[in-house]
PDB file of C-alpha atoms in Angstrom:
ATOM      1  CA  ILE R   1       6.188  -6.493  21.722  1.00  0.00           C
ATOM      2  CA  THR R   2       4.407  -6.270  18.388  1.00  0.00           C
ATOM      3  CA  ILE R   3       1.041  -7.967  18.361  1.00  0.00           C
ATOM      4  CA  HIS R   4      -0.478  -9.001  15.061  1.00  0.00           C
ATOM      5  CA  ALA R   5      -4.142  -9.223  15.877  1.00  0.00           C
ATOM      6  CA  ARG R   6      -4.915 -12.493  14.113  1.00  0.00           C
ATOM      7  CA  THR R   7      -3.898 -16.106  14.503  1.00  0.00           C
ATOM      8  CA  VAL R   8      -1.699 -17.910  11.995  1.00  0.00           C
ATOM      9  CA  ARG R   9      -4.688 -19.982  10.934  1.00  0.00           C
ATOM     10  CA  GLU R  10      -6.849 -16.875  10.379  1.00  0.00           C
ATOM     11  CA  MET R  11      -4.165 -15.132   8.331  1.00  0.00           C
ATOM     12  CA  SER R  12      -5.995 -12.266   6.615  1.00  0.00           C
ATOM     13  CA  THR R  13      -9.377 -13.937   6.248  1.00  0.00           C
ATOM     14  CA  VAL R  14     -10.942 -12.126   9.212  1.00  0.00           C
ATOM     15  CA  PRO R  15     -10.681  -8.599  10.585  1.00  0.00           C
ATOM     16  CA  ALA R  16      -7.852  -7.958  13.047  1.00  0.00           C
ATOM     17  CA  HIS R  17      -8.799  -8.482  16.699  1.00  0.00           C
ATOM     18  CA  TRP R  18      -7.875  -5.080  18.123  1.00  0.00           C
ATOM     19  CA  ASP R  19      -9.888  -5.983  21.235  1.00  0.00           C
ATOM     20  CA  GLU R  20      -7.189  -8.574  21.976  1.00  0.00           C
ATOM     21  CA  ILE R  21      -4.467  -5.955  21.565  1.00  0.00           C
ATOM     22  CA  LYS R  22      -6.311  -3.730  24.044  1.00  0.00           C
ATOM     23  CA  ARG R  23      -6.578  -6.693  26.408  1.00  0.00           C
ATOM     24  CA  ALA R  24      -2.787  -7.205  26.218  1.00  0.00           C
ATOM     25  CA  VAL R  25      -2.220  -3.499  26.923  1.00  0.00           C
ATOM     26  CA  ASP R  26      -4.551  -3.696  29.936  1.00  0.00           C
ATOM     27  CA  ILE R  27      -2.716  -6.771  31.274  1.00  0.00           C
ATOM     28  CA  LYS R  28       0.618  -4.972  30.897  1.00  0.00           C
ATOM     29  CA  LYS R  29      -0.785  -1.952  32.732  1.00  0.00           C
ATOM     30  CA  ASP R  30      -2.182  -4.120  35.562  1.00  0.00           C
ATOM     31  CA  MET R  31       1.230  -5.768  35.945  1.00  0.00           C
ATOM     32  CA  ARG R  32       2.906  -2.327  36.008  1.00  0.00           C
ATOM     33  CA  LYS R  33       5.365  -3.342  33.301  1.00  0.00           C
ATOM     34  CA  ASP R  34       7.259  -0.952  31.029  1.00  0.00           C
ATOM     35  CA  THR R  35       7.033  -3.199  27.988  1.00  0.00           C
ATOM     36  CA  LEU R  36       6.078  -1.290  24.848  1.00  0.00           C
ATOM     37  CA  ILE R  37       3.196  -2.772  22.893  1.00  0.00           C
ATOM     38  CA  ILE R  38       2.834  -2.135  19.170  1.00  0.00           C
ATOM     39  CA  GLY R  39      -0.462  -3.006  17.469  1.00  0.00           C
ATOM     40  CA  ASN R  40      -0.707  -4.366  13.935  1.00  0.00           C
ATOM     41  CA  GLY R  41      -3.567  -5.317  11.660  1.00  0.00           C
ATOM     42  CA  ASP R  42      -5.943  -3.721   9.156  1.00  0.00           C
ATOM     43  CA  ILE R  43      -4.555  -0.196   9.384  1.00  0.00           C
ATOM     44  CA  ILE R  44      -5.693   1.494   6.191  1.00  0.00           C
ATOM     45  CA  SER R  45      -4.758   5.143   6.753  1.00  0.00           C
ATOM     46  CA  TYR R  46      -2.695   7.404   8.956  1.00  0.00           C
ATOM     47  CA  ALA R  47      -5.817   8.546  10.822  1.00  0.00           C
ATOM     48  CA  ASP R  48      -6.999   4.949  11.229  1.00  0.00           C
ATOM     49  CA  GLY R  49      -3.664   3.979  12.782  1.00  0.00           C
ATOM     50  CA  LEU R  50      -3.774   6.883  15.233  1.00  0.00           C
ATOM     51  CA  ALA R  51      -7.368   6.072  16.171  1.00  0.00           C
ATOM     52  CA  LYS R  52      -6.612   2.394  16.817  1.00  0.00           C
ATOM     53  CA  ALA R  53      -3.545   3.298  18.879  1.00  0.00           C
ATOM     54  CA  LYS R  54      -5.588   5.759  20.932  1.00  0.00           C
ATOM     55  CA  ILE R  55      -8.543   3.427  21.511  1.00  0.00           C
ATOM     56  CA  CYS R  56      -6.306   0.516  22.529  1.00  0.00           C
ATOM     57  CA  ASN R  57      -3.707   2.687  24.273  1.00  0.00           C
ATOM     58  CA  THR R  58      -0.828   1.050  22.403  1.00  0.00           C
ATOM     59  CA  ASP R  59       2.629   2.592  22.358  1.00  0.00           C
ATOM     60  CA  GLY R  60       2.630   2.528  18.568  1.00  0.00           C
ATOM     61  CA  ILE R  61       1.398   0.842  15.443  1.00  0.00           C
ATOM     62  CA  MET R  62       2.934  -1.243  12.688  1.00  0.00           C
ATOM     63  CA  ILE R  63       1.606  -1.169   9.146  1.00  0.00           C
ATOM     64  CA  GLY R  64       1.893  -4.176   6.868  1.00  0.00           C
ATOM     65  CA  ARG R  65      -0.530  -4.912   4.036  1.00  0.00           C
ATOM     66  CA  GLY R  66      -2.115  -1.479   4.474  1.00  0.00           C
ATOM     67  CA  ILE R  67       0.577  -0.030   2.246  1.00  0.00           C
ATOM     68  CA  PHE R  68      -0.626  -2.229  -0.626  1.00  0.00           C
ATOM     69  CA  LYS R  69      -4.124  -0.749  -0.423  1.00  0.00           C
ATOM     70  CA  ASN R  70      -3.104   2.843   0.280  1.00  0.00           C
ATOM     71  CA  LEU R  71       0.277   4.037  -0.957  1.00  0.00           C
ATOM     72  CA  TRP R  72      -0.142   7.200   1.123  1.00  0.00           C
ATOM     73  CA  VAL R  73      -0.921   5.398   4.402  1.00  0.00           C
ATOM     74  CA  PHE R  74       2.065   7.052   6.127  1.00  0.00           C
ATOM     75  CA  ASN R  75       1.132  10.572   5.033  1.00  0.00           C
ATOM     76  CA  GLN R  76      -1.139  12.365   7.476  1.00  0.00           C
ATOM     77  CA  HIS R  77      -1.833  15.180   5.011  1.00  0.00           C
ATOM     78  CA  SER R  78      -2.748  13.158   1.948  1.00  0.00           C
ATOM     79  CA  ALA R  79      -5.563  10.718   1.286  1.00  0.00           C
ATOM     80  CA  ALA R  80      -5.275   8.054  -1.391  1.00  0.00           C
ATOM     81  CA  SER R  81      -8.733   9.011  -2.633  1.00  0.00           C
ATOM     82  CA  SER R  82      -7.434  12.446  -3.642  1.00  0.00           C
ATOM     83  CA  LYS R  83      -4.688  11.012  -5.845  1.00  0.00           C
ATOM     84  CA  THR R  84      -4.850  11.049  -9.632  1.00  0.00           C
ATOM     85  CA  VAL R  85      -3.654   8.406 -12.062  1.00  0.00           C
ATOM     86  CA  GLU R  86      -0.668  10.659 -12.739  1.00  0.00           C
ATOM     87  CA  ASP R  87       0.141  10.799  -9.001  1.00  0.00           C
ATOM     88  CA  LYS R  88       0.142   7.000  -8.821  1.00  0.00           C
ATOM     89  CA  LEU R  89       2.281   6.632 -11.932  1.00  0.00           C
ATOM     90  CA  ASP R  90       4.728   9.297 -10.731  1.00  0.00           C
ATOM     91  CA  LEU R  91       5.151   7.334  -7.503  1.00  0.00           C
ATOM     92  CA  LEU R  92       5.682   4.111  -9.473  1.00  0.00           C
ATOM     93  CA  LYS R  93       8.379   5.838 -11.548  1.00  0.00           C
ATOM     94  CA  LYS R  94      10.055   7.002  -8.338  1.00  0.00           C
ATOM     95  CA  HIS R  95       9.899   3.449  -6.943  1.00  0.00           C
ATOM     96  CA  ILE R  96      11.498   2.094 -10.121  1.00  0.00           C
ATOM     97  CA  MET R  97      14.266   4.706  -9.980  1.00  0.00           C
ATOM     98  CA  LEU R  98      14.931   3.957  -6.287  1.00  0.00           C
ATOM     99  CA  PHE R  99      15.005   0.228  -7.023  1.00  0.00           C
ATOM    100  CA  THR R 100      17.566   0.833  -9.773  1.00  0.00           C
ATOM    101  CA  LYS R 101      19.672   3.153  -7.622  1.00  0.00           C
ATOM    102  CA  THR R 102      19.577   0.812  -4.624  1.00  0.00           C
ATOM    103  CA  TRP R 103      20.283  -2.475  -6.395  1.00  0.00           C
ATOM    104  CA  ASN R 104      22.357  -1.214  -9.345  1.00  0.00           C
ATOM    105  CA  ASN R 105      21.569  -4.269 -11.509  1.00  0.00           C
ATOM    106  CA  THR R 106      22.462  -6.740  -8.733  1.00  0.00           C
ATOM    107  CA  LYS R 107      18.806  -7.836  -8.450  1.00  0.00           C
ATOM    108  CA  SER R 108      16.454  -8.791 -11.234  1.00  0.00           C
ATOM    109  CA  PHE R 109      14.038  -6.094 -12.360  1.00  0.00           C
ATOM    110  CA  GLN R 110      11.353  -8.814 -12.365  1.00  0.00           C
ATOM    111  CA  ILE R 111      10.998  -8.162  -8.609  1.00  0.00           C
ATOM    112  CA  MET R 112       9.427  -4.776  -9.364  1.00  0.00           C
ATOM    113  CA  LYS R 113       6.595  -6.309 -11.353  1.00  0.00           C
ATOM    114  CA  LYS R 114       4.877  -7.686  -8.268  1.00  0.00           C
ATOM    115  CA  PHE R 115       4.274  -4.105  -7.122  1.00  0.00           C
ATOM    116  CA  TYR R 116       2.590  -2.846 -10.288  1.00  0.00           C
ATOM    117  CA  LYS R 117      -0.939  -3.554  -9.082  1.00  0.00           C
ATOM    118  CA  MET R 118      -0.410  -1.275  -6.078  1.00  0.00           C
ATOM    119  CA  TYR R 119       0.106   1.645  -8.415  1.00  0.00           C
ATOM    120  CA  ILE R 120      -1.870   0.613 -11.461  1.00  0.00           C
ATOM    121  CA  SER R 121      -5.426  -0.177 -10.428  1.00  0.00           C
ATOM    122  CA  ASP R 122      -8.822   1.448 -10.070  1.00  0.00           C
ATOM    123  CA  PHE R 123      -8.704   3.507 -13.245  1.00  0.00           C
ATOM    124  CA  PRO R 124      -9.804   2.877 -16.834  1.00  0.00           C
ATOM    125  CA  GLY R 125      -7.202   0.904 -18.750  1.00  0.00           C
ATOM    126  CA  ALA R 126      -5.246  -0.129 -15.639  1.00  0.00           C
ATOM    127  CA  SER R 127      -5.175  -3.839 -16.469  1.00  0.00           C
ATOM    128  CA  VAL R 128      -4.115  -3.067 -20.052  1.00  0.00           C
ATOM    129  CA  LEU R 129      -1.258  -0.908 -18.746  1.00  0.00           C
ATOM    130  CA  ARG R 130      -0.144  -3.578 -16.241  1.00  0.00           C
ATOM    131  CA  THR R 131      -0.129  -6.178 -19.006  1.00  0.00           C
ATOM    132  CA  LYS R 132       1.927  -3.888 -21.247  1.00  0.00           C
ATOM    133  CA  LEU R 133       4.491  -3.181 -18.506  1.00  0.00           C
ATOM    134  CA  MET R 134       4.972  -6.917 -17.973  1.00  0.00           C
ATOM    135  CA  GLU R 135       6.570  -7.011 -21.430  1.00  0.00           C
ATOM    136  CA  TYR R 136       9.531  -4.895 -20.302  1.00  0.00           C
ATOM    137  CA  ASP R 137      12.543  -6.501 -18.659  1.00  0.00           C
ATOM    138  CA  ASN R 138      14.361  -3.472 -17.302  1.00  0.00           C
ATOM    139  CA  ALA R 139      13.861  -0.097 -15.675  1.00  0.00           C
ATOM    140  CA  GLU R 140      14.897   1.931 -18.714  1.00  0.00           C
ATOM    141  CA  GLU R 141      12.270   0.412 -21.028  1.00  0.00           C
ATOM    142  CA  THR R 142       9.587   0.594 -18.359  1.00  0.00           C
ATOM    143  CA  LEU R 143      10.304   4.218 -17.464  1.00  0.00           C
ATOM    144  CA  SER R 144      10.436   5.178 -21.127  1.00  0.00           C
ATOM    145  CA  TYR R 145       6.980   3.710 -21.690  1.00  0.00           C
ATOM    146  CA  LEU R 146       5.549   5.291 -18.529  1.00  0.00           C
ATOM    147  CA  ARG R 147       6.865   8.728 -19.494  1.00  0.00           C
ATOM    148  CA  LYS R 148       4.940   8.525 -22.778  1.00  0.00           C
ATOM    149  CA  TYR R 149       1.816   6.932 -21.312  1.00  0.00           C
ATOM    150  CA  GLU R 150      -1.413   8.887 -21.154  1.00  0.00           C
ATOM    151  CA  ALA R 151      -4.302   7.510 -19.153  1.00  0.00           C
ATOM    152  CA  PRO R 152      -7.387   6.739 -21.264  1.00  0.00           C
ATOM    153  CA  ARG R 153      -9.817   9.617 -21.255  1.00  0.00           C
ATOM    154  CA  VAL R 154     -13.372   9.015 -20.107  1.00  0.00           C
ATOM    155  CA  ASP R 155     -16.048  10.671 -22.221  1.00  0.00           C
ATOM    156  CA  THR R 156     -19.121  12.390 -20.800  1.00  0.00           C
ATOM    157  CA  ARG R 157     -21.108   9.151 -21.001  1.00  0.00           C
ATOM    158  CA  GLY R 158     -18.574   7.446 -18.705  1.00  0.00           C
ATOM    159  CA  ILE R 159     -17.213   5.150 -21.402  1.00  0.00           C
ATOM    160  CA  ASN R 160     -13.455   4.929 -21.785  1.00  0.00           C
ATOM    161  CA  GLU R 161     -11.559   4.217 -24.970  1.00  0.00           C
ATOM    162  CA  TYR R 162     -11.553   0.500 -24.157  1.00  0.00           C
ATOM    163  CA  GLY R 163     -15.345   0.401 -24.100  1.00  0.00           C
ATOM    164  CA  GLY R 164     -15.726   0.016 -20.333  1.00  0.00           C
ATOM    165  CA  SER R 165     -16.684   2.442 -17.633  1.00  0.00           C
TER     166      SER R 165
END
C-alpha cells in the first residue's frame, strides 16, 4: 500500500503527515500482517527519503514532486546544491535527447517545455533563457541553442549582465 500523507483537500498546501504513515505501519505490525507500506510526501533528497523510511519503519518510499525541486533526488552521492548551471543544462539536453529518441516525433515537442523550469532556475538569466527556449518548436533548434548558450557571468560586485544579482 502506498500512503500519500495528505488528504485530497489538503493537496500540497500543508506538510505531509508522516506521523500518520507511522501510525499505519504500527497498525499493520500490531495486526501481524505482511502488507508492504510505502510512504510518500515531501521527500526532497535521497537522505531525506531514507530518514523518513527509517523513522516511520516503512518498507519503502515513493517520490513525486520532489523530483521537480531536486533533479538529483535519486542520487545518494550527489546533492543538487553542488550542481552548476552547466550540470543542469547538460541534464536538460539529455532529457530532450531521450524524449526525441523515445517518442520519435510521435508526440509534440511542446510537452518538453513544461519541464524547463526544473532545469532552468535559480541562476542569473534563468528566466530570460526559459523565455528564449519557448520560441523553439523542436528538439533540434532547442539543442542547437543550448549548445551555444553561456550562462551570464556575475561580476565581483554580484551584478550579472542583466543588471540583477
